[in-house]
Short mmCIF file of C-alpha atoms in Angstrom, two decimals:
data_model
loop_
_atom_site.label_atom_id
_atom_site.label_comp_id
_atom_site.label_asym_id
_atom_site.label_seq_id
_atom_site.Cartn_x
_atom_site.Cartn_y
_atom_site.Cartn_z
CA MET A 616 9.61 13.75 12.11
CA ILE A 617 6.86 11.19 12.21
CA ARG A 618 6.80 10.20 15.93
CA SER A 619 4.96 6.88 15.83
CA SER A 620 5.16 3.68 13.84
CA ARG A 621 1.38 3.81 13.59
CA GLU A 622 1.40 6.96 11.47
CA VAL A 623 2.82 5.60 8.09
CA GLU A 624 1.35 2.72 5.99
CA TYR A 625 2.77 0.96 2.91
CA ILE A 626 0.23 0.01 0.28
CA GLY A 627 0.25 -0.99 -3.34
CA ALA A 628 -1.69 -2.82 -6.06
CA PRO A 629 -1.20 -6.57 -6.41
CA GLY A 630 2.10 -7.30 -8.20
CA SER A 631 3.75 -4.07 -7.35
CA GLY A 632 6.15 -5.65 -4.75
CA THR A 633 4.69 -4.09 -1.72
CA THR A 634 5.28 -7.20 0.42
CA THR A 635 8.94 -7.34 -0.69
CA LEU A 636 9.33 -3.64 0.11
CA ILE A 637 7.87 -4.08 3.63
CA GLU A 638 10.24 -6.97 4.27
CA ALA A 639 13.09 -4.83 3.15
CA VAL A 640 12.06 -1.96 5.41
CA ALA A 641 11.77 -4.42 8.29
CA ARG A 642 15.37 -5.51 7.75
CA ALA A 643 16.66 -1.90 7.31
CA THR A 644 14.97 -0.86 10.65
CA GLY A 645 15.90 -3.97 12.59
CA HIS A 646 12.28 -4.86 13.17
CA VAL A 647 12.00 -1.97 15.70
CA PRO A 648 8.89 0.01 14.76
CA MET A 649 9.80 2.98 16.71
CA ALA A 650 13.32 3.24 15.20
CA ARG A 651 11.85 3.98 11.77
CA HIS A 652 8.19 4.80 11.26
CA PHE A 653 6.60 1.92 9.45
CA THR A 654 3.79 -0.60 10.12
CA ALA A 655 4.99 -3.79 8.34
CA LEU A 656 4.55 -5.73 11.52
CA ASP A 657 1.02 -4.55 12.25
CA TRP A 658 -0.62 -6.65 9.46
CA PRO A 659 -0.41 -10.26 8.15
CA PRO A 660 1.53 -10.69 4.95
CA ARG A 661 -0.20 -9.72 1.75
CA THR A 662 -3.01 -7.69 3.53
CA SER A 663 -4.58 -5.46 0.92
CA GLY A 664 -3.97 -1.69 0.95
CA ALA A 665 -7.77 -1.11 0.98
CA MET A 666 -8.18 -3.36 4.00
CA LYS A 667 -5.33 -1.43 5.91
CA LEU A 668 -6.78 2.05 5.12
CA THR A 669 -10.39 1.05 6.06
CA ARG A 670 -9.29 -0.43 9.39
CA GLY A 671 -7.30 2.49 10.77
CA HIS A 672 -6.01 6.03 10.34
CA ARG A 673 -2.60 6.83 9.06
CA CYS A 674 -0.97 10.30 8.90
CA ALA A 675 1.09 9.33 5.86
CA VAL A 676 1.16 6.60 3.07
CA VAL A 677 3.89 5.19 0.91
CA LEU A 678 2.14 4.22 -2.40
CA VAL A 679 4.03 1.39 -4.10
CA MET A 680 3.67 0.83 -7.91
CA SER A 681 5.52 -1.25 -10.49
CA MET A 682 7.82 0.50 -13.05
CA ILE A 683 6.62 -2.15 -15.58
CA ASP A 684 2.98 -1.47 -15.04
CA GLY A 685 3.02 2.23 -14.23
CA PRO A 686 -0.05 4.04 -12.72
CA THR A 687 -2.71 1.41 -13.44
CA PRO A 688 -6.42 1.90 -12.64
CA ALA A 689 -5.81 -0.06 -9.43
CA VAL A 690 -3.18 2.53 -8.39
CA GLY A 691 -5.62 5.29 -9.06
CA GLU A 692 -8.30 3.60 -6.99
CA LEU A 693 -5.88 3.32 -4.09
CA LEU A 694 -4.94 6.86 -4.32
CA ARG A 695 -8.65 7.77 -4.37
CA LEU A 696 -9.06 5.80 -1.17
CA VAL A 697 -6.02 7.50 0.42
CA ARG A 698 -7.69 10.86 -0.21
CA ALA A 699 -11.09 9.74 0.92
CA VAL A 700 -9.77 8.52 4.39
CA GLY A 701 -7.99 11.79 4.96
CA VAL A 702 -4.35 10.81 4.56
CA GLU A 703 -2.33 14.04 4.59
CA HIS A 704 1.08 13.04 3.29
CA VAL A 705 2.01 10.72 0.45
CA ALA A 706 5.30 9.40 -1.06
CA VAL A 707 5.52 7.10 -4.11
CA PHE A 708 7.95 4.30 -4.55
CA VAL A 709 8.29 3.02 -8.11
CA ASN A 710 9.46 -0.53 -7.68
CA LYS A 711 11.30 -2.76 -10.20
CA ALA A 712 12.98 0.33 -11.76
CA ASP A 713 16.15 -1.75 -12.08
CA LEU A 714 14.41 -3.77 -14.84
CA LEU A 715 13.79 -0.70 -16.87
CA PRO A 716 16.74 1.71 -16.18
CA ASP A 717 15.86 4.19 -18.93
CA ARG A 718 16.19 7.66 -17.48
CA GLU A 719 13.90 9.27 -20.02
CA LEU A 720 11.22 6.59 -19.38
CA GLN A 721 11.45 7.44 -15.64
CA GLN A 722 10.98 11.14 -16.27
CA VAL A 723 7.85 10.36 -18.40
CA LEU A 724 6.40 8.13 -15.76
CA ALA A 725 7.16 10.75 -13.07
CA LEU A 726 5.03 13.25 -15.03
CA GLU A 727 2.19 10.65 -15.30
CA ILE A 728 2.33 10.05 -11.51
CA ARG A 729 2.25 13.74 -10.63
CA GLU A 730 -0.74 14.34 -12.93
CA LEU A 731 -2.50 11.48 -11.13
CA LEU A 732 -1.63 13.01 -7.74
CA ARG A 733 -2.90 16.41 -8.97
CA ARG A 734 -6.25 14.87 -10.05
CA HIS A 735 -6.65 13.62 -6.40
CA ALA A 736 -5.95 17.04 -4.87
CA TYR A 737 -2.40 16.32 -3.66
CA PRO A 738 0.37 18.87 -4.09
CA ALA A 739 1.82 16.96 -6.94
CA ASP A 740 5.11 18.90 -7.29
CA GLU A 741 5.96 18.35 -3.58
CA VAL A 742 5.26 14.64 -3.30
CA PRO A 743 8.54 12.65 -3.25
CA ILE A 744 8.85 10.00 -5.89
CA VAL A 745 11.66 7.35 -5.40
CA PHE A 746 12.61 5.06 -8.41
CA GLY A 747 14.41 1.90 -7.38
CA SER A 748 14.01 -1.70 -6.24
CA ALA A 749 12.84 -3.22 -3.02
CA ARG A 750 15.85 -5.52 -3.31
CA GLN A 751 18.28 -2.55 -3.32
CA PRO A 752 19.19 -1.32 0.22
CA SER A 753 20.19 2.04 -1.19
CA ALA A 754 16.72 2.53 -2.65
CA VAL A 755 15.05 1.55 0.59
CA GLU A 756 17.34 3.93 2.55
CA GLU A 757 16.36 6.80 0.09
CA LEU A 758 12.73 6.07 0.72
CA LEU A 759 13.15 6.13 4.55
CA ALA A 760 14.99 9.39 4.22
CA VAL A 761 12.24 11.15 2.29
CA THR A 762 9.47 9.86 4.49
CA ALA A 763 11.41 10.93 7.57
CA ASP A 764 10.94 14.52 6.31
CA PHE A 765 7.18 14.33 6.57
CA PRO A 766 5.75 16.92 8.92
CA ALA A 767 4.81 15.48 12.36
CA ALA A 768 1.17 14.78 13.16
CA PRO A 769 -0.52 17.25 15.56
CA ARG A 770 0.61 16.57 19.05
CA GLU A 771 -2.25 14.72 20.76
CA ARG A 772 -0.83 15.77 24.06
CA ASP A 773 -1.54 19.35 23.37
CA MET A 774 -5.20 18.90 22.47
CA PRO A 775 -8.18 18.85 24.83
CA PHE A 776 -8.50 15.50 26.86
CA LEU A 777 -10.67 12.78 25.33
CA MET A 778 -10.80 9.06 26.26
CA PRO A 779 -13.13 6.40 24.97
CA VAL A 780 -14.43 4.11 27.79
CA GLU A 781 -13.41 0.52 27.21
CA ASP A 782 -14.73 -1.15 30.41
CA VAL A 783 -16.50 -0.40 33.65
CA PHE A 784 -16.22 -2.44 36.76
CA THR A 785 -16.65 -2.24 40.53
CA ARG A 786 -13.88 -2.86 43.05
CA SER A 787 -15.17 -4.45 46.32
CA GLY A 788 -13.97 -3.35 49.73
CA PRO A 789 -15.00 -1.23 52.72
CA ARG A 790 -15.71 1.48 50.12
CA PRO A 791 -16.84 -0.01 46.80
CA ARG A 792 -15.37 2.02 43.90
CA THR A 793 -16.35 2.28 40.28
CA VAL A 794 -13.35 2.19 37.93
CA LEU A 795 -13.37 3.06 34.22
CA THR A 796 -10.59 1.84 31.84
CA GLY A 797 -9.47 3.09 28.45
CA ARG A 798 -6.64 4.43 26.35
CA ILE A 799 -6.33 8.28 26.30
CA GLU A 800 -6.81 9.32 22.68
CA ARG A 801 -5.61 12.94 23.19
CA GLY A 802 -4.70 15.46 25.88
CA VAL A 803 -3.54 15.15 29.45
CA LEU A 804 -5.59 14.08 32.49
CA ARG A 805 -4.82 15.04 36.07
CA VAL A 806 -6.35 14.16 39.44
CA GLY A 807 -8.80 16.81 40.27
CA ASP A 808 -9.75 17.57 36.64
CA GLU A 809 -13.40 18.03 35.73
CA VAL A 810 -14.57 15.74 32.94
CA GLU A 811 -17.75 15.10 31.04
CA TYR A 812 -19.04 11.63 30.14
CA LEU A 813 -21.39 11.51 27.16
CA GLY A 814 -22.78 9.34 24.44
CA LEU A 815 -25.27 6.54 24.32
CA SER A 816 -27.87 6.66 27.07
CA THR A 817 -26.40 8.98 29.74
CA SER A 818 -24.30 12.10 30.18
CA GLY A 819 -23.01 14.17 33.07
CA THR A 820 -20.08 16.02 34.58
CA THR A 821 -17.85 14.89 37.46
CA THR A 822 -14.39 15.10 38.90
CA VAL A 823 -11.41 12.72 38.58
CA THR A 824 -10.54 11.35 42.07
CA ALA A 825 -7.86 8.82 41.20
CA ILE A 826 -5.75 7.65 38.12
CA GLU A 827 -4.06 4.34 37.99
CA ARG A 828 -1.37 3.37 35.40
CA LEU A 829 0.36 -0.06 35.27
CA ARG A 830 -1.29 -0.79 38.67
CA GLU A 831 0.30 2.24 40.31
CA ARG A 832 -1.39 5.43 41.40
CA THR A 833 -0.30 8.53 39.46
CA GLU A 834 -1.17 12.24 39.48
CA GLN A 835 -1.50 12.48 35.66
CA ALA A 836 -1.56 10.60 32.36
CA GLU A 837 -1.40 11.60 28.78
CA ALA A 838 -2.29 10.65 25.17
CA GLY A 839 -1.31 7.03 24.23
CA GLU A 840 -1.48 5.64 27.89
CA ASN A 841 -3.81 3.00 29.07
CA ILE A 842 -5.28 3.84 32.40
CA GLY A 843 -7.97 3.21 34.99
CA LEU A 844 -9.66 6.01 36.83
CA GLU A 845 -12.23 6.79 39.48
CA LEU A 846 -14.89 9.51 39.12
CA ARG A 847 -16.61 11.25 42.05
CA GLY A 848 -20.24 10.09 42.56
CA VAL A 849 -20.41 8.01 39.43
CA THR A 850 -21.77 4.41 39.65
CA ARG A 851 -21.51 1.50 37.23
CA GLU A 852 -25.10 2.33 36.12
CA ASP A 853 -24.11 5.85 34.99
CA VAL A 854 -21.44 5.04 32.48
CA GLU A 855 -20.87 2.22 29.99
CA ARG A 856 -18.43 1.00 27.31
CA GLY A 857 -18.61 3.14 24.18
CA GLN A 858 -19.09 6.47 25.94
CA VAL A 859 -16.25 9.00 26.02
CA LEU A 860 -14.72 11.17 28.71
CA ALA A 861 -13.75 14.72 27.63
CA VAL A 862 -13.13 18.16 28.90
CA PRO A 863 -16.58 19.61 29.48
CA GLY A 864 -17.82 21.44 26.37
CA THR A 865 -15.20 20.09 23.94
CA ALA A 866 -17.10 16.98 22.67
CA THR A 867 -20.72 16.40 21.61
CA ALA A 868 -22.86 13.40 20.93
CA HIS A 869 -24.93 13.08 17.64
CA SER A 870 -27.14 10.58 15.87
CA ALA A 871 -27.09 11.68 12.21
CA PHE A 872 -24.16 12.36 9.91
CA GLU A 873 -22.83 12.34 6.31
CA ALA A 874 -19.69 10.53 5.45
CA GLU A 875 -17.36 9.26 2.66
CA VAL A 876 -17.06 5.47 2.89
CA TYR A 877 -14.86 3.14 1.11
CA VAL A 878 -16.75 -0.23 0.69
CA LEU A 879 -14.60 -3.31 0.28
CA PRO A 880 -15.44 -5.22 -2.89
CA GLU A 881 -16.04 -8.96 -2.59
CA ASN A 882 -12.66 -9.90 -3.95
CA ASP A 883 -11.02 -7.71 -1.25
CA GLY A 884 -12.77 -9.21 1.75
CA GLY A 885 -16.14 -7.53 1.39
CA ARG A 886 -19.51 -8.89 0.43
CA ASP A 887 -21.03 -9.45 -2.93
CA VAL A 888 -23.87 -7.03 -2.26
CA THR A 889 -23.71 -4.78 0.76
CA PHE A 890 -26.34 -2.72 2.49
CA ALA A 891 -29.19 -4.59 0.81
CA ARG A 892 -31.48 -3.65 3.71
CA ARG A 893 -29.91 -0.19 4.16
CA ARG A 894 -28.80 -1.21 7.68
CA ALA A 895 -25.46 -1.84 9.17
CA GLN A 896 -23.34 -1.84 12.38
CA PHE A 897 -21.22 1.35 12.76
CA TYR A 898 -18.13 1.05 14.97
CA PHE A 899 -16.83 4.26 16.56
CA ARG A 900 -13.79 3.87 18.83
CA THR A 901 -15.04 1.36 21.51
CA THR A 902 -18.68 1.20 20.64
CA ASP A 903 -20.98 -0.19 17.95
CA VAL A 904 -24.41 1.05 17.11
CA THR A 905 -26.98 0.14 14.43
CA GLY A 906 -27.43 2.72 11.70
CA GLN A 907 -30.07 3.25 8.98
CA ILE A 908 -28.52 4.36 5.74
CA VAL A 909 -30.84 7.18 4.62
CA VAL A 910 -28.94 8.09 1.48
CA LEU A 911 -26.50 5.83 -0.41
CA ARG A 912 -24.83 7.42 -3.34
CA GLN A 913 -22.12 6.18 -5.77
CA GLY A 914 -20.82 8.04 -8.82
CA GLY A 915 -23.38 10.79 -8.27
CA GLN A 916 -26.34 8.56 -8.43
CA ASP A 917 -28.49 7.29 -5.53
CA ILE A 918 -28.29 3.49 -5.26
CA ASP A 919 -29.95 0.78 -3.08
CA VAL A 920 -26.89 -1.55 -2.79
CA SER A 921 -23.18 -1.23 -3.25
CA ARG A 922 -20.64 -3.76 -4.57
CA GLY A 923 -17.59 -1.77 -3.49
CA GLY A 924 -15.74 1.45 -3.97
CA LEU A 925 -15.98 5.00 -2.73
CA THR A 926 -19.51 5.73 -1.56
CA PHE A 927 -21.40 8.70 -0.03
CA MET A 928 -23.75 7.97 2.95
CA SER A 929 -26.18 9.83 5.00
CA VAL A 930 -26.76 7.84 8.25
CA GLN A 931 -29.29 7.86 11.11
CA LEU A 932 -27.92 6.03 14.25
CA ALA A 933 -30.21 4.27 16.78
CA GLU A 934 -28.27 6.01 19.59
CA GLN A 935 -26.13 9.16 20.08
CA VAL A 936 -22.42 8.67 19.72
CA ALA A 937 -19.64 11.18 20.50
CA MET A 938 -18.35 12.33 17.12
CA GLU A 939 -17.09 15.32 15.05
CA LYS A 940 -16.16 16.09 11.52
CA GLY A 941 -13.12 13.92 10.70
CA THR A 942 -14.16 11.09 13.14
CA ARG A 943 -13.43 7.68 11.48
CA PHE A 944 -15.41 4.52 11.76
CA SER A 945 -15.66 1.06 10.32
CA ILE A 946 -18.80 -0.76 9.22
CA ARG A 947 -20.00 -4.30 9.53
CA GLU A 948 -22.89 -5.90 7.76
CA ALA A 949 -24.24 -9.40 8.42
CA GLY A 950 -21.39 -9.86 10.94
CA LYS A 951 -18.64 -9.05 8.31
CA ALA A 952 -16.43 -6.05 8.06
CA VAL A 953 -17.30 -4.27 4.73
CA GLY A 954 -15.62 -0.93 4.83
CA GLY A 955 -14.61 2.18 6.59
CA GLY A 956 -15.10 5.94 6.35
CA VAL A 957 -14.81 9.41 7.68
CA ILE A 958 -17.45 11.86 8.75
CA THR A 959 -17.77 14.87 6.47
CA ALA A 960 -20.72 16.69 8.12
CA ILE A 961 -22.85 16.40 11.31
CA LEU A 962 -26.55 16.57 10.65
CA ARG A 963 -28.08 16.17 14.19
#
């Protein structure tokens, strides 16, 4: 089963009843995110689906649509975004079905939905589709039951260790010590392990001499835990926020990449015209770096500016950042969040 409340998102076009469904799921789960995997409490009410998906990764999505409206262009655009940001599992909840309880009409609509899923490269015949109402507890329970059958995300604990550096500070005393803090993204770290720090201006290899969790010393920590650690021979000048610690040889830093990016339109929190100067701030994990957009393409044509939607980019960063194919990032332009994307190829 899905292990974390942060792995499933509920999204839908305006008027689909997504907010009502989220509230119903909250009631059904007792507002305990870990009891049932949903993220209703992670966002302010009426946050758009595009905004949610461009601000963070989800393993699975529940796509909400109205029985009255059917698969509108807005639903198709959301599904396109779901595919672009790499969501692996999808379920569809057709809300307000109690207003049109015609069984034959539901069957026709189900065929249209599966055709839409097929056009976006999802296994259409395997995607669960639930007809019902967000105001019907039985329909909500049915939806929770089918999403509970989604395959679990890869176990981060079993992957090679990697941790973005959030902060670096020095502890005073008879023997001043440099301490790094961060949240382990994947893997397990033990005292005595050899790690590599890389990205931005410096890189090197050293050994972990101490790990602290919740202000107590521990011999090991694993994915999802916030820790502080000390590294042998490393000073505050050697490491900085935005770098990553990783098992030597398992991570690399790069300065050029290609990506698929969803740009928020102005009516969804973006800007009227984005990337007018072909420059923006790219946010990877705990770091941000200026990037030059070398190629900007939309609908198969090279463009100079974008007003929103799915966009292809080739980017040259001012500094090297630890990244790999599939790494996610967000973009700011003129101090405002304008979109998010996923790396599709490393260039340099």
